[in-house]
Coordinates of C-alpha atoms and ligand atoms in Angstrom, one line a residue:
X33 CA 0.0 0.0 0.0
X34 CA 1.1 3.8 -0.8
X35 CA -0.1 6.7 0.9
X36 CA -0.1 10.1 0.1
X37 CA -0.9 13.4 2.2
X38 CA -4.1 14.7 2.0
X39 CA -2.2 18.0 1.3
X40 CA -0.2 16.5 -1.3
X41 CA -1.2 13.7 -3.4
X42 CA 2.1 13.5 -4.9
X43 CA 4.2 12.5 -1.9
X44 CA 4.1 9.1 -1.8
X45 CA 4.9 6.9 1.2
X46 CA 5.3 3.5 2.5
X47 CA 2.5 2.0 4.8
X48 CA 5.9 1.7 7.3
X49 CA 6.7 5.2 6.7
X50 CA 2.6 6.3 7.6
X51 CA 3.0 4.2 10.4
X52 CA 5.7 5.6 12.1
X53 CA 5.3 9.1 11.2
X54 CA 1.3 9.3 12.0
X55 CA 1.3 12.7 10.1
X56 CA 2.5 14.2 7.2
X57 CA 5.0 17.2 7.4
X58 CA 2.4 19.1 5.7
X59 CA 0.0 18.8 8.8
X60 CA -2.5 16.5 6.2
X61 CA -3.1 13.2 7.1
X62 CA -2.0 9.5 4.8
X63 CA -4.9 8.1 2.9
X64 CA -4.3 5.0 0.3
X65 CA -3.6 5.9 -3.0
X66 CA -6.1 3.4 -3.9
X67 CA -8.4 1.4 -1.6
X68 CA -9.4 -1.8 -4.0
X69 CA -13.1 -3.1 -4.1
X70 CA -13.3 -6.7 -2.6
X71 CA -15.0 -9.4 -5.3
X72 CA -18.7 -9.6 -4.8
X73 CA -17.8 -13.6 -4.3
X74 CA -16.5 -12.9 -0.9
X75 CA -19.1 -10.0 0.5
X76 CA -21.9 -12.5 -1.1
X77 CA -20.7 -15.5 1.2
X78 CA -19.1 -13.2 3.9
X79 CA -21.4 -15.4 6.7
X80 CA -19.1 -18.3 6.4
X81 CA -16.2 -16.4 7.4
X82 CA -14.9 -15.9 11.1
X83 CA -13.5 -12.5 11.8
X84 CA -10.0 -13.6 11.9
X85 CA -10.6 -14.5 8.5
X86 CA -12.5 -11.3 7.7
X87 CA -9.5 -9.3 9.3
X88 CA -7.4 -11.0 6.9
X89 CA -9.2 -10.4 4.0
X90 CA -9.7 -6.9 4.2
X91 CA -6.3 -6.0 5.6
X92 CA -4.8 -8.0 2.5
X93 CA -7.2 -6.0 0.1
X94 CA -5.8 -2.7 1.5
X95 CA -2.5 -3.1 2.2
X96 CA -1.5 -5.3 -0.5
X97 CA 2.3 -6.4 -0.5
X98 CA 3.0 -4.1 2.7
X99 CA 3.3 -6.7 5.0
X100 CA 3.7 -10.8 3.4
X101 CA 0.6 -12.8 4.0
X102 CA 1.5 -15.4 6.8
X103 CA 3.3 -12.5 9.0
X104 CA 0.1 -10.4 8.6
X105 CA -2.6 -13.4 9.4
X106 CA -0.3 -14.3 12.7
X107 CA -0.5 -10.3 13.1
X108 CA -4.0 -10.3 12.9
X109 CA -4.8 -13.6 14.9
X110 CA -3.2 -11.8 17.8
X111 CA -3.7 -8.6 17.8
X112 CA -7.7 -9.4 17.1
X113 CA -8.1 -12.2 19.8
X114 CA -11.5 -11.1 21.0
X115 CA -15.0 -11.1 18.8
X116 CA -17.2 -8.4 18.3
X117 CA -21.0 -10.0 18.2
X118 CA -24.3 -8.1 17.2
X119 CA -26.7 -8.1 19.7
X120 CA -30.5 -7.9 18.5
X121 CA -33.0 -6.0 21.1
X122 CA -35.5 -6.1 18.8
X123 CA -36.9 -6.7 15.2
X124 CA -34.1 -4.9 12.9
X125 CA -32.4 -3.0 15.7
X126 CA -29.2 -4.6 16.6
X127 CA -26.3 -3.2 19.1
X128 CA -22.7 -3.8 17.7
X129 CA -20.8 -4.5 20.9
X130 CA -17.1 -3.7 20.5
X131 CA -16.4 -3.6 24.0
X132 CA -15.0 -7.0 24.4
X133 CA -10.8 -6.3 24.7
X134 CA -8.8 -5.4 26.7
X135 CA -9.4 -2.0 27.6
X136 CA -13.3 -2.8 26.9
X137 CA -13.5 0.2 24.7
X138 CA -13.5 0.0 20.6
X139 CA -10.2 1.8 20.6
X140 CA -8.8 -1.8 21.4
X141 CA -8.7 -2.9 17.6
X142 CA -6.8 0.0 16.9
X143 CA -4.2 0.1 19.3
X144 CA -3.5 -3.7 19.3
X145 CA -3.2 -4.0 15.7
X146 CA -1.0 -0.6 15.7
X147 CA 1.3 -1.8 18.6
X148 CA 2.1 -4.9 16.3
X149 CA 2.2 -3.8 12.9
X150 CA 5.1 -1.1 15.0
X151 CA 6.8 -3.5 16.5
X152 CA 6.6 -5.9 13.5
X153 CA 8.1 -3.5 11.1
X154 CA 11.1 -2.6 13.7
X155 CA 14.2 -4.1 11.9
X156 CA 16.8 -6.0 14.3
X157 CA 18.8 -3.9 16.6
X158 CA 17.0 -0.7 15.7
X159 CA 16.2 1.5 18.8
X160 CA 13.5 0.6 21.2
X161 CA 10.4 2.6 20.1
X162 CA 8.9 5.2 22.4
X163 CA 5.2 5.7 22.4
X164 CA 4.0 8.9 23.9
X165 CA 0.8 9.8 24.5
X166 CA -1.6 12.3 26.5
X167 CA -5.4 10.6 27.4
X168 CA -8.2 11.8 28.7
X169 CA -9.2 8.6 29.2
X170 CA -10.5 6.4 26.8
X171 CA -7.3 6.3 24.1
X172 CA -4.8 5.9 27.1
X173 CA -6.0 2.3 28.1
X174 CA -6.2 0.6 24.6
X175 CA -3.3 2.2 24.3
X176 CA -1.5 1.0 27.4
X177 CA -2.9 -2.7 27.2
X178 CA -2.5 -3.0 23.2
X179 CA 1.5 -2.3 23.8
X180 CA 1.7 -4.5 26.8
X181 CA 4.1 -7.2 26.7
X182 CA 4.9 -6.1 22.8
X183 CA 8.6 -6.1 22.2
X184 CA 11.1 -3.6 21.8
X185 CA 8.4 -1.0 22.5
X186 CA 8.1 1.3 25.4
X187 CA 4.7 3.4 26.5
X188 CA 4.6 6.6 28.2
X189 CA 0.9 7.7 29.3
X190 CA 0.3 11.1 30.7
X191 CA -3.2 11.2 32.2
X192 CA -4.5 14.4 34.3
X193 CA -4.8 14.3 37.9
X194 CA -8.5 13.1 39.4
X195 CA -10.1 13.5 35.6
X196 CA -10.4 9.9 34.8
X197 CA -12.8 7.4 35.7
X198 CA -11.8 4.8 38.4
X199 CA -11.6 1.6 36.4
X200 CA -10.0 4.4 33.1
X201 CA -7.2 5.0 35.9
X202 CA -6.5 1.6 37.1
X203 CA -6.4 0.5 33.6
X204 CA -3.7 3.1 32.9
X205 CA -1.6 2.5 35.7
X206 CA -2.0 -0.6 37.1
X207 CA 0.6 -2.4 34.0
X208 CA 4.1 -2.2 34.9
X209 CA 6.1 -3.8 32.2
X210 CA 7.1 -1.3 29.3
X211 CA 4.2 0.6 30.2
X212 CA 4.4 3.5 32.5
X213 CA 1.7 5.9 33.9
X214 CA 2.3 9.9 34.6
X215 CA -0.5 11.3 36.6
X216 CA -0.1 15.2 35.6
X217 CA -1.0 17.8 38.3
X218 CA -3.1 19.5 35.2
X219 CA -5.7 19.1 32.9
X220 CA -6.1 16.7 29.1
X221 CA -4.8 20.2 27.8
X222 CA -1.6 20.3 29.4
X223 CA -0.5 17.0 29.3
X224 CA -0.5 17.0 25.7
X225 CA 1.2 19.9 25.3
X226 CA 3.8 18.1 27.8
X227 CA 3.9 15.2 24.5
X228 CA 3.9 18.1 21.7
X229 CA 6.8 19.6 23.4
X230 CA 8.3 16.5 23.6
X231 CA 8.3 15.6 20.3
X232 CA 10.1 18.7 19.1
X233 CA 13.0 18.7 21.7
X234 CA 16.0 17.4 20.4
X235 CA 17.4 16.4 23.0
X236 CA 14.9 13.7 23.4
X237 CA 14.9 13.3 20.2
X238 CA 18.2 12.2 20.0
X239 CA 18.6 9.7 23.0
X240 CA 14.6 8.3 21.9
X241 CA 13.6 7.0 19.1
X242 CA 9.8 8.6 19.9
X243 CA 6.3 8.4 18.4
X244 CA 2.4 9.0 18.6
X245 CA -0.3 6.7 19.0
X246 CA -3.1 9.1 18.4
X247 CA -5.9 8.3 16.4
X248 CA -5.0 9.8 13.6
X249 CA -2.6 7.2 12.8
X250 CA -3.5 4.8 9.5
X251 CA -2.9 1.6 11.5
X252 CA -5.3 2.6 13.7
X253 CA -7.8 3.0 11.0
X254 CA -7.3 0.0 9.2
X255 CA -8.7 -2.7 11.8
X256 CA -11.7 -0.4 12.7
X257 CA -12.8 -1.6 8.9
X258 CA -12.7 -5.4 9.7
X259 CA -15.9 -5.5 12.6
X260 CA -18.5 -3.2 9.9
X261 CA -18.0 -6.8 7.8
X262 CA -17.9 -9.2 10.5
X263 CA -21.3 -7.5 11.3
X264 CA -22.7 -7.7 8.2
X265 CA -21.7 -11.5 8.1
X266 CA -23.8 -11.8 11.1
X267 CA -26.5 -10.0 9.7
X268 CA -26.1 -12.4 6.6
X269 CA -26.4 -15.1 8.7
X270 CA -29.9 -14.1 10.1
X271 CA -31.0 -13.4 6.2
X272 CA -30.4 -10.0 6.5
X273 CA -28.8 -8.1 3.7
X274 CA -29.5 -4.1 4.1
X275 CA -28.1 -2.0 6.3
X276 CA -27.3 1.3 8.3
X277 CA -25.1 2.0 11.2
X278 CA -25.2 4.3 13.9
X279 CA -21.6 5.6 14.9
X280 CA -21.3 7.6 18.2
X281 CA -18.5 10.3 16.6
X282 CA -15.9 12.4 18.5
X283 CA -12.6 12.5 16.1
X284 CA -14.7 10.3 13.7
X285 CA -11.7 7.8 13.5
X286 CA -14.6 5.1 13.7
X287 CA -17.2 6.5 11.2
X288 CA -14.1 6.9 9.0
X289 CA -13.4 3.3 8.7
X290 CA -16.7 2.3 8.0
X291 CA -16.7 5.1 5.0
X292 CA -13.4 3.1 4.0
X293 CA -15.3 -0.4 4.5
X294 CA -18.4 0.9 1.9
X295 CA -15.5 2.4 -0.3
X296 CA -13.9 -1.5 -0.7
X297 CA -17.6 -2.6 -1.7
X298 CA -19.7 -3.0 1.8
X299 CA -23.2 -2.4 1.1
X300 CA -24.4 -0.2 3.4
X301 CA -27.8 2.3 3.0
X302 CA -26.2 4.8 4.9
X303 CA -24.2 5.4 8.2
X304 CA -25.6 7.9 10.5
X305 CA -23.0 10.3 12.3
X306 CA -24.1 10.5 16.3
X307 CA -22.2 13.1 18.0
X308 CA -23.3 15.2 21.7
X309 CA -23.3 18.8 21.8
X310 CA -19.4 18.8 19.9
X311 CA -21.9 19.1 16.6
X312 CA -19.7 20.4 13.8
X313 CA -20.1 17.4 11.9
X314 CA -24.0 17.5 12.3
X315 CA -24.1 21.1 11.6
X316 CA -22.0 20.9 8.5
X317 CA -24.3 17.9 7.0
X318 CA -27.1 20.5 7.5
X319 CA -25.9 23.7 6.4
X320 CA -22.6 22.8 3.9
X321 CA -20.6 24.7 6.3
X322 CA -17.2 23.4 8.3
X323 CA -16.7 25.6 11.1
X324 CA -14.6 23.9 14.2
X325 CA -15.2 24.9 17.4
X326 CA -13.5 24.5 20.7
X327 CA -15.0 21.2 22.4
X328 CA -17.2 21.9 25.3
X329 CA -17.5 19.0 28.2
X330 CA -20.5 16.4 28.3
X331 CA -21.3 13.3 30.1
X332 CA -20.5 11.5 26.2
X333 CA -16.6 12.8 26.8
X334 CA -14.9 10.3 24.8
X335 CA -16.4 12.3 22.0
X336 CA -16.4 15.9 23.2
X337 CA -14.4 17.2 19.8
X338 CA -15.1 20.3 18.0
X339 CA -12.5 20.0 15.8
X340 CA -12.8 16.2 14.5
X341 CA -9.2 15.3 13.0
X342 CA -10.9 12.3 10.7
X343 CA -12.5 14.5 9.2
X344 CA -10.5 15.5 6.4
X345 CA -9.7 12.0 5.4
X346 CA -13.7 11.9 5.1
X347 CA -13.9 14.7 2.8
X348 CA -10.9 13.0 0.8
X349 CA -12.6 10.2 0.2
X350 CA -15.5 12.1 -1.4
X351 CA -13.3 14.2 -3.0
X352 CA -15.1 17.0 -1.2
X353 CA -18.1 16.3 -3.3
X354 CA -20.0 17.2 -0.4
X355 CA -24.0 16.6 -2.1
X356 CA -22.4 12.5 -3.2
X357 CA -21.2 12.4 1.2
X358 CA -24.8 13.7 1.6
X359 CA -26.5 11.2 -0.1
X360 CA -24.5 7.9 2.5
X361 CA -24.3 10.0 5.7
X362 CA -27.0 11.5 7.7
X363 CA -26.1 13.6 10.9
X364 CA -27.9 13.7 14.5
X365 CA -26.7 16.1 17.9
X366 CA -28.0 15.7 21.3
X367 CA -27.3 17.3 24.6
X368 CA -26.6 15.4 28.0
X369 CA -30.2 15.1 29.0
X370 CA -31.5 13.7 26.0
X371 CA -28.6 10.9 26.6
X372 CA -29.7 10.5 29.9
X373 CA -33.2 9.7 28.6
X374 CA -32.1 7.2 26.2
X375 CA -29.9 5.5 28.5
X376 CA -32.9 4.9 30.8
X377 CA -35.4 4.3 27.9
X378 CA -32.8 1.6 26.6
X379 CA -32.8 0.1 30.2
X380 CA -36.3 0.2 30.6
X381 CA -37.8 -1.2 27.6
X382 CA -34.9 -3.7 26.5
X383 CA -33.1 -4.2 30.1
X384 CA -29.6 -3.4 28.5
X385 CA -27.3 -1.1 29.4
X386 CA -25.8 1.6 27.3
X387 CA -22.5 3.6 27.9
X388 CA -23.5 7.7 27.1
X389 CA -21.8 7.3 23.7
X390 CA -23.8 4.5 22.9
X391 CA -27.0 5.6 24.0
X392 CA -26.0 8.6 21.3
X393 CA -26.2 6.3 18.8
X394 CA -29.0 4.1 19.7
X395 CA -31.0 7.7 19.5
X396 CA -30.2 8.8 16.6
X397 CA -31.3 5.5 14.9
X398 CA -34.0 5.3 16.4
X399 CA -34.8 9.4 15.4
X400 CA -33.9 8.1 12.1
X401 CA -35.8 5.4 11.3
X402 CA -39.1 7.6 12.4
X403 CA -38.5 8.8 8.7
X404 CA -37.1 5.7 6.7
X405 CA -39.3 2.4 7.9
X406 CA -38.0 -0.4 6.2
X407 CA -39.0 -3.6 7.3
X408 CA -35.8 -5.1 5.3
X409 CA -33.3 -2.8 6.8
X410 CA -31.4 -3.7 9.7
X411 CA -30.4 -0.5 12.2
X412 CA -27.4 -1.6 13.9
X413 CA -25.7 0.8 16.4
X414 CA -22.1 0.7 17.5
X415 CA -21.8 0.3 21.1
X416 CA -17.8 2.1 21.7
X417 CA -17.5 1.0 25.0
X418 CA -18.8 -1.1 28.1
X419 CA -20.5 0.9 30.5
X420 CA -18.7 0.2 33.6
X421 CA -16.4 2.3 32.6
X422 CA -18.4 5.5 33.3
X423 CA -20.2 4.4 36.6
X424 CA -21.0 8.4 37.3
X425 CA -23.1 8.8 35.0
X426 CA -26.1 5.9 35.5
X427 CA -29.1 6.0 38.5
X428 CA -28.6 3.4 41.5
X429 CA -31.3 1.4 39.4
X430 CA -29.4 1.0 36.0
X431 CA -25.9 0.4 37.7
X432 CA -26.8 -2.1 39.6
X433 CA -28.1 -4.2 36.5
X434 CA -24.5 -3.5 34.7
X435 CA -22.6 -6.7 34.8
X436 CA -18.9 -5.2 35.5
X437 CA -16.4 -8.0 33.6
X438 CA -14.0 -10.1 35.5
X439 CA -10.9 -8.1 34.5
X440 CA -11.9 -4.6 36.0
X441 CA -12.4 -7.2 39.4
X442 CA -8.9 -8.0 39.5
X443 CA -7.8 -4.6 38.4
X444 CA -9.1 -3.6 41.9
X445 CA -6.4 -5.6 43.9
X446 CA -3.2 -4.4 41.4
X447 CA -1.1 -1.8 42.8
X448 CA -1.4 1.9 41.3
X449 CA 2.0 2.5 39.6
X450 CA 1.9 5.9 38.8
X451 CA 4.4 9.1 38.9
X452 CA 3.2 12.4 40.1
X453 CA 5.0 15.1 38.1
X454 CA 3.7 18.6 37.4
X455 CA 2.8 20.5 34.1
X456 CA 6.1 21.9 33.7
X457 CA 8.3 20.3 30.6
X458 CA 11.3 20.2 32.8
X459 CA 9.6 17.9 34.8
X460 CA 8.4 15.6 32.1
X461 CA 11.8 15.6 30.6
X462 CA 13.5 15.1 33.5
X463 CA 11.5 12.1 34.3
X464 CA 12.1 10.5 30.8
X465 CA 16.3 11.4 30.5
X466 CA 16.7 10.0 34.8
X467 CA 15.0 6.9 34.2
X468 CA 16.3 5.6 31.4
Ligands
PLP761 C1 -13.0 7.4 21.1 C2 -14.4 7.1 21.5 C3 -15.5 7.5 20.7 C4 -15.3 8.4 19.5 O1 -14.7 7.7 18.4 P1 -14.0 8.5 17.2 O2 -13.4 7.5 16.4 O3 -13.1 9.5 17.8 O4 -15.2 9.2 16.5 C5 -16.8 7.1 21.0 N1 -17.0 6.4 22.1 C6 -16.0 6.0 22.9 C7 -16.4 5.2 24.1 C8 -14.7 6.3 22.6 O5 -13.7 5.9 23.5

């Protein structure tokens, strides 16, 4: 696979090169030069494939000769060791539950095939890579449990003091290994200034061999493709053969690779971009115009963006023929309240428990298919993460019923392994040249 920057379709890179450099110089972002249609053979019997297979399959389609085909299938076997089922609640409304890794967040595809594919394409005796990365949460536990145990690769995670969920935290800094946790007396703001700074100081630069795991990266958005097929195989399965997701959007990382999965030949009727009060997607789809906005907080934070980095590689793939991006995605916004409301209206009327992202999404199907009834059109929403991992936000009534997985139990008896350091760079710096 080639890339080139969405500033500059003629510079051309290696899927290696992408990797490790996340971004352009030119502050675009890498999108395939081509992204080839899978043969209708294989999307017409996609239900007798697992999604091991599926992975394999799709990754091959994209990324060609990049990496040979038996390294990338024992890639792929371990980095997607966990499934990704479709859960029906009721006649054509499904829930896409891709909250069964590590860090029981969809992020986990991402970061484990990322953490591989890096260390995989690390030639002998080149220098340990260094993963930085600032979290508000959500991306700094795939993160820290997808590089786990991966050789010749190191994590450093700066998180901000007291603004991460319990189980978020202990996921974070409970590892030991080659990961290590820096709880930042500041706020998500700072500490990634603390990582941009980072990355430009040549001292650092010259003792480290350091990189970004942010979700901009292309490795990232590769595996998010494989689980839009392995549900339509299930859906296949049940004799179901139209559909329209629901994503719950913040950077739209997620929304992206289903755009990319329809793009290699996945029928789908449309996708409909969920998002909370961080609207600028929904707003654009309305009124043509693309005006970022600085995020403001809600109880949905894993998406609270107002500047959604994806979205250029969106617009790329339309070739900002905005009227032909119309026509496949729809846009729906709602505030914290009307979360709260579908999170209890899921509850009550299906007894399953939705995470505030999710409960996004499961609205705006539902708003959706007031206007588009189709009694052959399966609605399935993308559930991004389990909801134990935002206890604050639920009544007594609807915790209770949330069934909290065996691995957040033992996370409660590891030891917090954390490093208090301030917001000042010297700090950070100091901290990364001492330990070494
Ligand atoms: C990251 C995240 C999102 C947003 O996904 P994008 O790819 O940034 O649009 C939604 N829900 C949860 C739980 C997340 O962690």
């Amino acid at each position: 696979m080639k890339l080139y920057s969405t500033n500059n379709t003629l510079s051309e890179v290696s899927f290696k090169d992408a990797v490790f450099n996340s971004m352009p110089q030119d502050k675009g972002l890498y999108m395939p030069y081509t992204i080839p249609r899978l043969d209708d053979e294989f999307i017409n019997n996609i239900d007798k494939y697992t999604l091991p297979e599926i992975a394999f399959k799709v990754a091959q389609n994209l990324l060609g000769d990049s990496i040979p085909e038996a390294d990338l299938k024992a890639l792929i076997d371990e980095a997607i060791n966990f499934p990704a089922p479709i859960v029906k609640l009721e006649d054509n409304v499904y829930v896409l539950e891709l909250f069964h890794g590590p860090s029981l967040a969809f992020k986990d595809f991402g970061a484990r095939f990322m953490s591989r594919v890096m260390s995989y394409f690390l030639e002998p005796g080149e220098k340990q890579l260094d993963v930085l990365v600032a979290t508000s949460g959500d991306t700094g536990g795939a993160v820290a449990l997808g590089f786990l145990g991966v050789p010749n690769t190191r994590v450093t995670i700066l998180y901000p003091k007291g603004k991460v969920s319990g189980v978020q935290e202990q996921q974070l800094t409970t590892n030991g290994q080659n990961i290590r946790a820096l709880e930042v007396d500041g706020t998500f703001d700072d500490c990634q200034a603390l990582v941009k700074q980072a990355f430009v100081d040549d001292e650092l630069n010259e003792k480290f061999r350091l990189t970004s795991a942010n979700s901009i990266n292309i490795a990232r958005l590769v595996p998010q493709t494989f689980y839009y097929f392995n549900a339509y195989a299930q859906l296949l399965r049940q004799g179901i053969k139209k559909v329209v997701f629901s994503v719950p959007s913040g950077n739209f990382g997620n929304i992206g690779a289903g755009l990319l999965a329809w793009k290699m030949g996945l029928p789908v009727e449309k996708f409909i971009a969920a998002t909370n009060a961080n609207d600028t997607v929904p707003e654009f789809l309305k009124t043509g115009v693309y005006e970022p906005k600085p995020s403001v907080a809600t109880l949905s934070n894993a998406m609270d963006v107002g500047n959604p980095s994806n979205w250029v590689r969106i617009a790329d793939l339309f070739k900002n023929d905005t009227e032909a991006l119309k026509e496949l995605v729809v846009g729906f916004k709602y505030d914290d309240e009307e979360t709260v409301k579908a999170i209890n209206w899921v509850f009550d009327n299906y007894g399953y428990v939705v995470c505030p992202h999710t409960a996004i999404a499961w609205q705006a199907l539902t708003d959706y298919k007031q206007d588009h009834a189709a009694t052959d059109t399966a609605g399935v929403f993308l559930s991004t993460a389990h909801p134990c991992k935002f206890p604050d936000v639920f009544s007594e009534e609807v915790a209770a019923k949330i069934d909290v997985p065996e691995q957040v139990k033992e996370l409660e008896s590891k030891t917090k392994l954390a490093i208090a350091i301030s917001k000042d760079f010297a700090d950070f710096k100091g901290y990364l040249l001492g330990v070494d």
